[in-house]
CSV table of C-alpha atoms (C1' of nucleotides) in Angstrom, one decimal:
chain,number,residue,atom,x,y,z
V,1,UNK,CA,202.8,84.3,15.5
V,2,UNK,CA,206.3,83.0,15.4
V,3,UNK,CA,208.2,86.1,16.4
V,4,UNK,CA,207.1,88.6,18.3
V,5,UNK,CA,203.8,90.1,19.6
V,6,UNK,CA,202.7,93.3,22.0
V,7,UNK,CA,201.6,92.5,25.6
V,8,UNK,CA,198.8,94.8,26.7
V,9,UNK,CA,200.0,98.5,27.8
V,10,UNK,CA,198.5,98.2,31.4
V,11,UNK,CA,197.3,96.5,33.9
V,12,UNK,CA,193.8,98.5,33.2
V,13,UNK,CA,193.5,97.4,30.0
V,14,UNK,CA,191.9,93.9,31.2
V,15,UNK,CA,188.8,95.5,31.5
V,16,UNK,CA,187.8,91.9,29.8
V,17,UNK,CA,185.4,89.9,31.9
V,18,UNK,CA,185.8,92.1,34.7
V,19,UNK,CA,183.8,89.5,37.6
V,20,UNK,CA,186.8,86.2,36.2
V,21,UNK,CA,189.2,89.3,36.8
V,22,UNK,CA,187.9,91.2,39.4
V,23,UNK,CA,190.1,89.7,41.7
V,24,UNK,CA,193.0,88.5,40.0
V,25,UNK,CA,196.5,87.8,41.9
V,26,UNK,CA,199.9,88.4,41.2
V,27,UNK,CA,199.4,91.8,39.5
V,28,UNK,CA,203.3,92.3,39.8
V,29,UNK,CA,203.6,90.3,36.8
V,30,UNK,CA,202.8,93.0,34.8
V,31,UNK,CA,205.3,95.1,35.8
V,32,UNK,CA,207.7,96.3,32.7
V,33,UNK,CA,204.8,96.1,30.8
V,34,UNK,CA,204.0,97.4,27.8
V,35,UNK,CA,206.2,95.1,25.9
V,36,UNK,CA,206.0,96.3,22.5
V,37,UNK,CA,207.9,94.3,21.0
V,38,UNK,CA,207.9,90.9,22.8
V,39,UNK,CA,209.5,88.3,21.4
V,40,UNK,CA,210.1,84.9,21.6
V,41,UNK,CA,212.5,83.4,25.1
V,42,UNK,CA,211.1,86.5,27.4
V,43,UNK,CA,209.1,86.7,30.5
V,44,UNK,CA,205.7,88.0,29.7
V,45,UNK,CA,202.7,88.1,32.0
V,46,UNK,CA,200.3,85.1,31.6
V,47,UNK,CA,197.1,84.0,34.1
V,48,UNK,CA,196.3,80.6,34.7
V,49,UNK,CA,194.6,78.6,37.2
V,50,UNK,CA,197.1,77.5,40.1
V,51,UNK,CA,196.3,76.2,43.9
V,52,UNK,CA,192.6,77.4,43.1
V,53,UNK,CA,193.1,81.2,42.0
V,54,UNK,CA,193.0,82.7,39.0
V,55,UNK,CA,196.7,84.5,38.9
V,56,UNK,CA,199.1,86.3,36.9
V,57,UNK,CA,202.6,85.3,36.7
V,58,UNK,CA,205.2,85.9,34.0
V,59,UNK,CA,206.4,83.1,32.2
V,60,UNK,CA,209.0,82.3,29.3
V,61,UNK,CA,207.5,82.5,25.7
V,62,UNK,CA,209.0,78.6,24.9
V,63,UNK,CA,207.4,75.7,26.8
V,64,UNK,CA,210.2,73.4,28.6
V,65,UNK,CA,208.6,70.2,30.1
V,66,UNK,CA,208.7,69.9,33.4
V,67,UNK,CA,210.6,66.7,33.2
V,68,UNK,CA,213.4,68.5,30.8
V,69,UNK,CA,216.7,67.9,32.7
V,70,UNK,CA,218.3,71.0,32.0
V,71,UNK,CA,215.7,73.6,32.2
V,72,UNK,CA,216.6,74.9,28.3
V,73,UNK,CA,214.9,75.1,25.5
V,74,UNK,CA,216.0,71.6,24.0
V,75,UNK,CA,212.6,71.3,21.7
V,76,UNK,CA,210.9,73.4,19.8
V,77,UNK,CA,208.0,74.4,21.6
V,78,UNK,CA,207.1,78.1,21.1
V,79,UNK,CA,203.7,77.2,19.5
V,80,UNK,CA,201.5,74.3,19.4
V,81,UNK,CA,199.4,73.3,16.4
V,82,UNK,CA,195.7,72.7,17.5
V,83,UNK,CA,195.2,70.4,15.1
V,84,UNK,CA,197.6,67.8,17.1
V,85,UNK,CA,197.9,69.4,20.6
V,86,UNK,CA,195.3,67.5,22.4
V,87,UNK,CA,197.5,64.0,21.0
V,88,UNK,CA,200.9,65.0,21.3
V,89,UNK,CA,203.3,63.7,23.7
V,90,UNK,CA,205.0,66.8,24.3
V,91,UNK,CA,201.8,68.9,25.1
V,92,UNK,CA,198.9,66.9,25.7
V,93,UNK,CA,199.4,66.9,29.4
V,94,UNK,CA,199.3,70.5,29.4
V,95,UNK,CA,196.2,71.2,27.3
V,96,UNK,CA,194.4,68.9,30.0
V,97,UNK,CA,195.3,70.8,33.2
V,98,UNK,CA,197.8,74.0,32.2
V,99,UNK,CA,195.8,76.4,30.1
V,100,UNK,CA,196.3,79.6,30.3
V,101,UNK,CA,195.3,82.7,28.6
V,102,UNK,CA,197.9,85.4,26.9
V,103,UNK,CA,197.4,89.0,26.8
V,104,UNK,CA,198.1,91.1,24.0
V,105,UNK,CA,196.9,94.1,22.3
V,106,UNK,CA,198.4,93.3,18.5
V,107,UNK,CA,200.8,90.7,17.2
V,108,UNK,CA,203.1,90.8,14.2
V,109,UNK,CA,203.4,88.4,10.8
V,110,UNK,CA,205.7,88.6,8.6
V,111,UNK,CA,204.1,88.3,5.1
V,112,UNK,CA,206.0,86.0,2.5
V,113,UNK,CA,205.9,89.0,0.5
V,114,UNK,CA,209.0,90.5,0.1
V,115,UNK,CA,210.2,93.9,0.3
V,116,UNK,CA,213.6,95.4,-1.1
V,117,UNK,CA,216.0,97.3,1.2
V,118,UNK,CA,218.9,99.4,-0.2
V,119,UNK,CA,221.7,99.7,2.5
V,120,UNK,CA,223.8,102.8,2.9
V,121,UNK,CA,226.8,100.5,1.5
V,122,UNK,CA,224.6,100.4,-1.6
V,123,UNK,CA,224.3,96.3,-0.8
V,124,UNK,CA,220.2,95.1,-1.8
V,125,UNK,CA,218.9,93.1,0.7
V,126,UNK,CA,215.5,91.7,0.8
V,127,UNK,CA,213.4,91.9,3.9
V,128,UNK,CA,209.9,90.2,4.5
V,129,UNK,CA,206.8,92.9,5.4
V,130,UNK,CA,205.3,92.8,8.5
V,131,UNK,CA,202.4,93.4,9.7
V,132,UNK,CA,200.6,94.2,12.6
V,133,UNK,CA,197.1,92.3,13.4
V,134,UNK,CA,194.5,94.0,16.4
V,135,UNK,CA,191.1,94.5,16.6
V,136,UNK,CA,189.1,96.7,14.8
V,137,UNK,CA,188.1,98.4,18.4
V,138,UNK,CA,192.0,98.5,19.2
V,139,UNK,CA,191.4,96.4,22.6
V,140,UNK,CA,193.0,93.7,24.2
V,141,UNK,CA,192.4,90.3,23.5
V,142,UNK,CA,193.9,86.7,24.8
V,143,UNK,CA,195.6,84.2,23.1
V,144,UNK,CA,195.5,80.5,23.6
V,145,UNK,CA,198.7,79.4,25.4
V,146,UNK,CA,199.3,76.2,27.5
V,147,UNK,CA,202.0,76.1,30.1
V,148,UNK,CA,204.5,74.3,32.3
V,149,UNK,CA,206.4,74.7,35.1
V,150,UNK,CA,210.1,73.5,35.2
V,151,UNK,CA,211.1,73.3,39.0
V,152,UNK,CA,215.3,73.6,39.5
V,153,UNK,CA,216.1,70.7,41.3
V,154,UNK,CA,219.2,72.5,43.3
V,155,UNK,CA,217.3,75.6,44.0
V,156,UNK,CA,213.7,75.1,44.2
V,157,UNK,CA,213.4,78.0,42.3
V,158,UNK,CA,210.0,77.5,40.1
V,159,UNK,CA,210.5,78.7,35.9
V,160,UNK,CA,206.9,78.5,34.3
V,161,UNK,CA,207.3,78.5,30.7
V,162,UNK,CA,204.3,78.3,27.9
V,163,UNK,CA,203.5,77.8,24.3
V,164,UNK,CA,200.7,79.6,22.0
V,165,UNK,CA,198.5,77.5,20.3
V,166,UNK,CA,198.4,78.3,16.3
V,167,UNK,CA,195.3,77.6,13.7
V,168,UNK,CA,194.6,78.0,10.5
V,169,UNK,CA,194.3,82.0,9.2
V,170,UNK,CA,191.2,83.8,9.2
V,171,UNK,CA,190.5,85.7,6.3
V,172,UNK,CA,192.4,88.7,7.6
V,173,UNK,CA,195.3,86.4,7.9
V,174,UNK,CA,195.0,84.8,5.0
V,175,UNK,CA,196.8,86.6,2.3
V,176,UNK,CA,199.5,87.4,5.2
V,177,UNK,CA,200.1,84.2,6.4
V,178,UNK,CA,199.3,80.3,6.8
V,179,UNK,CA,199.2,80.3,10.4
V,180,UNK,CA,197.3,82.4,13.2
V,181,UNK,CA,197.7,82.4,16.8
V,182,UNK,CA,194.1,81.0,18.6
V,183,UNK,CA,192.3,84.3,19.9
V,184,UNK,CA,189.7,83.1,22.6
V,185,UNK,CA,186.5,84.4,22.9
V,186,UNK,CA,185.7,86.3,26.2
V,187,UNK,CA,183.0,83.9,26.9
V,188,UNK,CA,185.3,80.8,27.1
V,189,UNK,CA,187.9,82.4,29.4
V,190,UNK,CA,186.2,80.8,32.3
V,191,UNK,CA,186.2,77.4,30.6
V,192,UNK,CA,189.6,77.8,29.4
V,193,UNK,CA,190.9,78.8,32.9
V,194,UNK,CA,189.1,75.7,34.5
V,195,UNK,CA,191.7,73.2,34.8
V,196,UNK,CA,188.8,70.8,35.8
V,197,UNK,CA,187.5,70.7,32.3
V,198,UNK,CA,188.5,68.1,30.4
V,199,UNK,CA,186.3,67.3,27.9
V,200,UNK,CA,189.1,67.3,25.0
V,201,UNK,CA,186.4,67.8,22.3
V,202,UNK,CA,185.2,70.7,23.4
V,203,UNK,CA,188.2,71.8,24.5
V,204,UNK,CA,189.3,71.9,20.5
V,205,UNK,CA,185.6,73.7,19.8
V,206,UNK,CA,187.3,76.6,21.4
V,207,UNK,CA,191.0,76.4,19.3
V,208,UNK,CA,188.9,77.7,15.8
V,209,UNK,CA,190.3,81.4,13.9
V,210,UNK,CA,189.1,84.1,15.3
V,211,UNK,CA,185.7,85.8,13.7
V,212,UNK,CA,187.7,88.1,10.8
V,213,UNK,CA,185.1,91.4,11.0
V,214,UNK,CA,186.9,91.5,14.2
V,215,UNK,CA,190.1,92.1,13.0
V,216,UNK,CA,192.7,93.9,10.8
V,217,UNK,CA,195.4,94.0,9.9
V,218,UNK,CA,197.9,96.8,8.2
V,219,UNK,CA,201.5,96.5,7.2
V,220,UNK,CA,204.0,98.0,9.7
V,221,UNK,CA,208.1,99.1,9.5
V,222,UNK,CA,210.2,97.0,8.7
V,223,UNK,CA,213.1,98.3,9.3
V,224,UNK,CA,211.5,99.6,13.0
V,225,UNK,CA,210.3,96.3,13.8
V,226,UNK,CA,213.7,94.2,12.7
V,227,UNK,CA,215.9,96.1,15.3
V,228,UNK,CA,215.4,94.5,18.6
V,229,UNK,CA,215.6,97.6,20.3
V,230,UNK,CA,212.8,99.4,19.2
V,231,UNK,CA,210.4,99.0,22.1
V,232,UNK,CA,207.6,101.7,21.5
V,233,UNK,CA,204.2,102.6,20.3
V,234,UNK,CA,205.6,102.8,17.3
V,235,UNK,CA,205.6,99.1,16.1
V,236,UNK,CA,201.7,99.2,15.7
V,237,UNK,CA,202.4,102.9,13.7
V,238,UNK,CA,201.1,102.2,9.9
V,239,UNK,CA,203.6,102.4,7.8
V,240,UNK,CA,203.5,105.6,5.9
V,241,UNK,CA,206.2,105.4,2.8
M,1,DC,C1',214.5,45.9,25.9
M,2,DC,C1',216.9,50.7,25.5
M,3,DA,C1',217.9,55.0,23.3
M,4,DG,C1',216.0,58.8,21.8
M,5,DA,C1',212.3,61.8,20.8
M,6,DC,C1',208.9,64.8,22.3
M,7,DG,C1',208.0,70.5,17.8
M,8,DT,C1',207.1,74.6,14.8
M,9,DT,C1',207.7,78.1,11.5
M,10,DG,C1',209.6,80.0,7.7
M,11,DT,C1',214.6,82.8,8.8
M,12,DT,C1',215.4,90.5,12.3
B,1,DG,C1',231.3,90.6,14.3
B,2,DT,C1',227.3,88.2,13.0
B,3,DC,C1',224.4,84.5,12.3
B,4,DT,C1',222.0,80.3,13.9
B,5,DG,C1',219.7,77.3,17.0
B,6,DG,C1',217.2,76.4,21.0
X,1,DC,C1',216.2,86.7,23.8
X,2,DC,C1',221.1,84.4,24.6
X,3,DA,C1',224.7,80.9,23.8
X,4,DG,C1',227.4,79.1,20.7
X,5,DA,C1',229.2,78.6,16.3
X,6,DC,C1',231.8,80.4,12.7
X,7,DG,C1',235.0,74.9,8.7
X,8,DT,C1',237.2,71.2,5.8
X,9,DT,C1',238.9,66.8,4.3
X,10,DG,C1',238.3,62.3,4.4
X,11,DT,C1',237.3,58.4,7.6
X,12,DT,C1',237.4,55.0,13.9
I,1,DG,C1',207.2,61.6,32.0
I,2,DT,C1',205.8,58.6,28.3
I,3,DC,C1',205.8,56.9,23.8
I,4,DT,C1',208.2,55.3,19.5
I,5,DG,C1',211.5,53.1,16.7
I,6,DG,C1',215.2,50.0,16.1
DNA sequence: CCAGACGTTGTT
DNA sequence: GTCTGG
DNA sequence: CCAGACGTTGTT
DNA sequence: GTCTGG
């Protein structure tokens, strides 16, 4: 979960826990949506808790702490390991009151396995094989993310920011990969989204892999998914050669 | 005390 | 131009 | 993604 | 901001 993952195609899509949805705020966050192939240091929609209401808002994929003095991604804080979150300096404070919940309809490892390219100019280069990792039913799902919210001291301006929390592989992950990112079930949304609930122990109850008979996963292009550009339906196409 | 870290994954 | 680091 | 480096010898 | 290491 290190790279890059798909947000959800639309809006409609969060037909998840319709009543903690039903009236959700700040729908404009999911404009320029479907992001394909979202990666790491973009805005991509997230809902949280804030002044009350459960609310979408974009946010960077990299969590700067609100007391960072620049604003920039100064430490490495894309993901957050569950086995430590909850007593880490850098995050802790964040678990407690800033969860918030990531939507996605597939994400992407890269499999230590590697795969041999030949270039035009004949040069071999070796390439890891991804692969993309969705439900067996194709739908949604959320991941675990905590977030922050850097405020620009000259402007005002507000820059939330968040981290995905990572866990141990499943058995679908397994053979791909030694991390996975925490996939919530829908019945702890309303818990994760209560930034009144403290109760750290349960709290980690909820950061365990995924069920696997959920899930699968199939390896994808390469070569499609490596070039930055390639924004479309077909990073989650199997790959056929 | 003060300076410096605070973090993760596995390299597109 | 291309890779690395944040 | 974007900003910044991309390097070596030899030592303040 | 808060903790750690020197």
């Amino acid at each position: 979960m290190c790279y890059n993952k798909s947000t959800i195609e639309k809006l409609g899509d969060l037909r998840l826990q319709s009543e903690l949805f039903k009236n959700l705020r700040g729908k404009e966050a999911f404009d320029g949506i479907p992001q394909y192939n979202a990666l790491r240091l973009q805005k991509l929609p997230v809902i949280a808790t804030r002044e009350g209401e459960i609310r979408a808002f974009k946010a960077l994929w990299w969590l700067i702490p609100h007391w960072s003095k620049t604003g920039k991604p100064e430490v490495t804080a894309f993901n957050a390991r569950a086995e430590s979150v909850a007593g880490s300096r850098l995050f802790a404070p964040y678990l407690k009151t800033n969860r918030c919940l990531v939507p996605v309809s597939a994400f992407f490892e890269y499999s230590s396995r590697e795969i041999v390219r030949i270039e035009q100019s004949g040069k071999v280069k070796s390439v890891k094989q991804p692969y993309c990792i969705r439900m067996k039913d194709e739908q949604p799902f959320m991941l675990a993310g905590i977030y922050s919210v850097w405020i620009n001291k000259q402007t005002g301006e507000e820059l939330p920011t968040y981290a995905v929390i990572t866990t141990t592989p499943n058995s679908v992950l397994e053979p791909i990969h030694n991390r996975m990112p925490v996939i919530l079930e829908e019945k702890n949304f309303e818990r994760w989204l209560d930034p009144g609930f403290g109760d750290s122990g349960a709290l980690k109850n909820l950061l365990m892999p995924y069920p696997a008979t959920k899930m699968k996963a199939y390896p994808v292009s390469a070569a499609y998914l490596y070039d930055r550009n390639h924004n479309d339906r077909k990073c989650w196409e199997p790959q056929t050669t």
